[in-house]
Each structure stands twice: as structure tokens, then as C-alpha cells.
Amino acid sequence: MTRTTATAGPTASIGRVVRSPAANVSSLESAALLVGGVFFVVGGLIGLIVFWGADLPISGMGSVGEFAALGGGVAALVAFLLGRYLAERTPNPELRREIGQGLSVPGARLHWFDLAALSIAHGVIALLGWTAISAVLELSFRDAVVFAVPAAVLGGVAVALSAYISFLSSARMTPMLLSLVLAVFLVVGAFASMLSASDPHWWKENLSALGMTNDISARAFNLTLIIAGAIVTIVARYATATLPASTPPDRRGRSIVRVGLILIGIFLACVGIFPVDEFFLVHNTVATGMTICFAVIVIGLPWFIRTVPRVFVVLGYVYVVAIVVVAVFFATGYYNLTAVELVAAVLIFSWIIVFLRTAGASGAPEAPTA
């Protein structure tokens, strides 16, 4: 009797997971493992068919790394959409106690184009991540080849891991995790474009030079800016959704900050849509507009949002001063334009990420005093 019960337990557990994959925290984790397992089998079988009878390089065209990157990117994209579908349609009180409201915040919601941007971001992170890992391994194991069966297994593992992480990221998505996705996506996309640029001296011109050519580097750079701009608009809505809005001045200030952040996201996307070599005036206009919007929000923040901590206000002022200083260095010939753009980009997006957390704390209800 004991042996029979022990054998039936796991089968019943898997059955419950399949029927209610997001019923509680444990079943959600099991569902992620099942998703990863399915992608492992599919990816491994496809890899075995593709690799059969061949000795493969670790990185480059027709390599294990290329298969892992492409398969991992597709798996991460699909798994993210599946995770959001389950998270939004299955009640999970235990998970809600861990992540709070998640992305179900009053005053902000995900649209279909938001889901598309986030799923593509996860897919691109997986694709570029596995590409970078395979390149490093290629340098570590020079002239090594991988046989068909282990290559299929390694490719299946990469696909499964991408799906597993993306599924959990989607199901457990919170505004803070959203900001982390934005940061990782920007860093991975920018570095991938820099490393694959056809002109090794692109930095002597400006940051936008990465998007001027017709090679894969330029396409990756412009796509990164477009998707990142869409994510910034999502962050803008969630960052301002919890801010106080009980009085007309509070509502007006919140609307100004939200519109300003959304404009930053739109302008960022337009920087990628309109490359500087083809649309010089439009490109420079939207890039300048992004900086102006940031300065207006930072300078007016104490009046727009009266509950924002003074420490964060001072931090914003320091950021603005830093951008002005590097701009002066550029005007005097001490810095080139690339340095100014990199510093400004890092400061602006780090401020947006910190603002998301600060706004959440400012809008949180105070604990009752005894």
C-alpha cells in the first residue's frame, strides 16, 4: 500500500500542475519546470535532426551557439507570453503575497503592444546572451568541435533554460522586475551592437553611428532603441500609477510626470526609427527632446509630486548638472559626442529605474501607528 501511494503521488501532482499550473507558488514552479522540459525535448530533437552526422563549431555560423541563441530567443518569447496568460487568468493568493499586485496595478495595465515589446525583449536578451556565452567558450576551447548528440543536448538545455527563466519572469513580473528587464535589455543590446559594429572606430563620431549602417549591428541597435522606448512607456505608467492623486494639484502633477516619461520613451523609440544618416533633423530633434523632457521632470519634480523624498530630488539635480558639465566639455573639445551621449543615457535611464522604486515607496500607504 505504501509503495503504491508513493508511486501515484508524483503522477497526481503532475496532473494537478497541468490542470492548474498557477494555482499556487509550488505549482507555478512546477509548471515552469514542465515548460522547460517540453522545450528541452523539442529543442533537443530539432537539434539532433539538424546536427546529425556533423561536427559543429562552438560559435559562429552553423554552430551550437547559433542554434542555442536562435532557439533560446524563440523559447523565451513564447514562454513569456504563456507565463502572462497563466498569471492573468489563474488566481494565486500565495504568489500575490510574494509579489503584491504584480502588474495588476490600478491605473496601469498591459496592452497587446506592451506584451509584444516585453516578449521580444526577453527573446533578444536570450539570443544575445547565448551568443556572447558561445563566443567566450569558443575562445576558451580553441579549434574544438562538438559532436551531433552532445550538441543537440547542449542546444536543448539552452532552449529549456531560456524558456524556464522567461516563464518565471513573466508570471512573477512586478514593476521593479520590469525596470530590471529594461536595464538588462539596454545593456545587452548596446554592447552587442558595439561589439559587432563593422566600423571599429564608430565611437569617434557619436553613439548614433551604431545605427547608421545596413549591417546586423545597426539593425540590432535600432531595434534595441525601439523596444526599449516601448518598455519605458510601460515603466512610466506603472511608476506613476501609485502616486497620490487625491487633490487636483496631485493629479495634475502626476499627469505631467507620466506624460513626460512617456514622451521620453516615444522619443527614444523614434531615435531608433529615424537613423541619423537618413533623418538627420528628425533624429537630432527627438534625441534633444528626450533630454529636455528629462530635465523638465527632474527640475519640476518637487512641485509635481510633493511626496517625493528630498534625497531623490537632489539626486536628480546632480544628474542634470552632470549632463550639463559633460556637454560643456564637449563644447570645449575636451569630450567627443559619444562620451556625452553615453553619460546622458546612463544617467537618464538609471534615474528612471530608481524613480520607479521611489514612486512606489512614495505612494505606499503609511503603516498605522500604535
PDB file of C-alpha atoms in Angstrom, residues 32 35-45 47 51 58 63-77 79 122-123 125-134 137 149-167:
ATOM      1  CA  ALA A  32       7.956  26.371 -15.206  1.00  0.00           C
ATOM      2  CA  VAL A  35       7.609  24.233 -19.778  1.00  0.00           C
ATOM      3  CA  GLY A  36      11.376  23.962 -19.671  1.00  0.00           C
ATOM      4  CA  GLY A  37      11.130  20.188 -20.075  1.00  0.00           C
ATOM      5  CA  VAL A  38       8.909  20.477 -23.136  1.00  0.00           C
ATOM      6  CA  PHE A  39      11.278  22.964 -24.755  1.00  0.00           C
ATOM      7  CA  PHE A  40      14.230  20.713 -23.886  1.00  0.00           C
ATOM      8  CA  VAL A  41      12.651  17.786 -25.724  1.00  0.00           C
ATOM      9  CA  VAL A  42      11.588  19.899 -28.710  1.00  0.00           C
ATOM     10  CA  GLY A  43      14.881  21.752 -28.915  1.00  0.00           C
ATOM     11  CA  GLY A  44      16.914  18.574 -28.469  1.00  0.00           C
ATOM     12  CA  LEU A  45      15.017  16.704 -31.188  1.00  0.00           C
ATOM     13  CA  GLY A  47      18.972  19.890 -32.827  1.00  0.00           C
ATOM     14  CA  PHE A  51      23.180  18.339 -36.377  1.00  0.00           C
ATOM     15  CA  ILE A  58      31.074  26.250 -30.720  1.00  0.00           C
ATOM     16  CA  SER A  63      27.395  26.393 -34.697  1.00  0.00           C
ATOM     17  CA  VAL A  64      25.951  25.094 -31.455  1.00  0.00           C
ATOM     18  CA  GLY A  65      25.998  28.673 -30.162  1.00  0.00           C
ATOM     19  CA  GLU A  66      23.940  29.923 -33.081  1.00  0.00           C
ATOM     20  CA  PHE A  67      21.359  27.177 -32.546  1.00  0.00           C
ATOM     21  CA  ALA A  68      21.215  27.912 -28.795  1.00  0.00           C
ATOM     22  CA  ALA A  69      20.834  31.646 -29.448  1.00  0.00           C
ATOM     23  CA  LEU A  70      18.057  31.333 -32.028  1.00  0.00           C
ATOM     24  CA  GLY A  71      16.234  28.553 -30.182  1.00  0.00           C
ATOM     25  CA  GLY A  72      16.628  30.274 -26.820  1.00  0.00           C
ATOM     26  CA  GLY A  73      15.296  33.536 -28.223  1.00  0.00           C
ATOM     27  CA  VAL A  74      12.178  31.899 -29.649  1.00  0.00           C
ATOM     28  CA  ALA A  75      11.638  29.846 -26.480  1.00  0.00           C
ATOM     29  CA  ALA A  76      11.973  32.905 -24.222  1.00  0.00           C
ATOM     30  CA  LEU A  77       9.483  34.857 -26.331  1.00  0.00           C
ATOM     31  CA  ALA A  79       7.373  31.224 -22.669  1.00  0.00           C
ATOM     32  CA  HIS A 122      13.133  38.610 -23.286  1.00  0.00           C
ATOM     33  CA  GLY A 123      13.764  36.872 -26.593  1.00  0.00           C
ATOM     34  CA  ILE A 125      18.167  39.017 -24.151  1.00  0.00           C
ATOM     35  CA  ALA A 126      18.266  35.234 -24.521  1.00  0.00           C
ATOM     36  CA  LEU A 127      19.501  35.421 -28.118  1.00  0.00           C
ATOM     37  CA  LEU A 128      22.313  37.859 -27.391  1.00  0.00           C
ATOM     38  CA  GLY A 129      23.154  36.202 -24.086  1.00  0.00           C
ATOM     39  CA  TRP A 130      23.724  32.770 -25.625  1.00  0.00           C
ATOM     40  CA  THR A 131      25.636  34.382 -28.490  1.00  0.00           C
ATOM     41  CA  ALA A 132      28.003  36.026 -26.023  1.00  0.00           C
ATOM     42  CA  ILE A 133      28.411  32.829 -23.964  1.00  0.00           C
ATOM     43  CA  SER A 134      29.229  30.778 -27.057  1.00  0.00           C
ATOM     44  CA  LEU A 137      33.515  29.370 -24.893  1.00  0.00           C
ATOM     45  CA  VAL A 149      24.457  14.177 -29.934  1.00  0.00           C
ATOM     46  CA  PRO A 150      26.109  16.367 -27.259  1.00  0.00           C
ATOM     47  CA  ALA A 151      25.429  19.409 -29.460  1.00  0.00           C
ATOM     48  CA  ALA A 152      21.720  18.522 -29.527  1.00  0.00           C
ATOM     49  CA  VAL A 153      21.709  18.049 -25.756  1.00  0.00           C
ATOM     50  CA  LEU A 154      23.508  21.355 -25.146  1.00  0.00           C
ATOM     51  CA  GLY A 155      21.167  23.151 -27.532  1.00  0.00           C
ATOM     52  CA  GLY A 156      18.150  21.621 -25.790  1.00  0.00           C
ATOM     53  CA  VAL A 157      19.460  22.719 -22.395  1.00  0.00           C
ATOM     54  CA  ALA A 158      19.952  26.301 -23.619  1.00  0.00           C
ATOM     55  CA  VAL A 159      16.435  26.402 -25.077  1.00  0.00           C
ATOM     56  CA  ALA A 160      14.930  24.885 -21.912  1.00  0.00           C
ATOM     57  CA  LEU A 161      16.766  27.280 -19.587  1.00  0.00           C
ATOM     58  CA  SER A 162      15.670  30.273 -21.647  1.00  0.00           C
ATOM     59  CA  ALA A 163      12.040  29.155 -21.511  1.00  0.00           C
ATOM     60  CA  TYR A 164      12.201  28.387 -17.778  1.00  0.00           C
ATOM     61  CA  ILE A 165      13.651  31.782 -16.807  1.00  0.00           C
ATOM     62  CA  SER A 166      11.379  33.737 -19.151  1.00  0.00           C
ATOM     63  CA  PHE A 167       8.261  31.909 -17.930  1.00  0.00           C
TER      64      PHE A 167
END
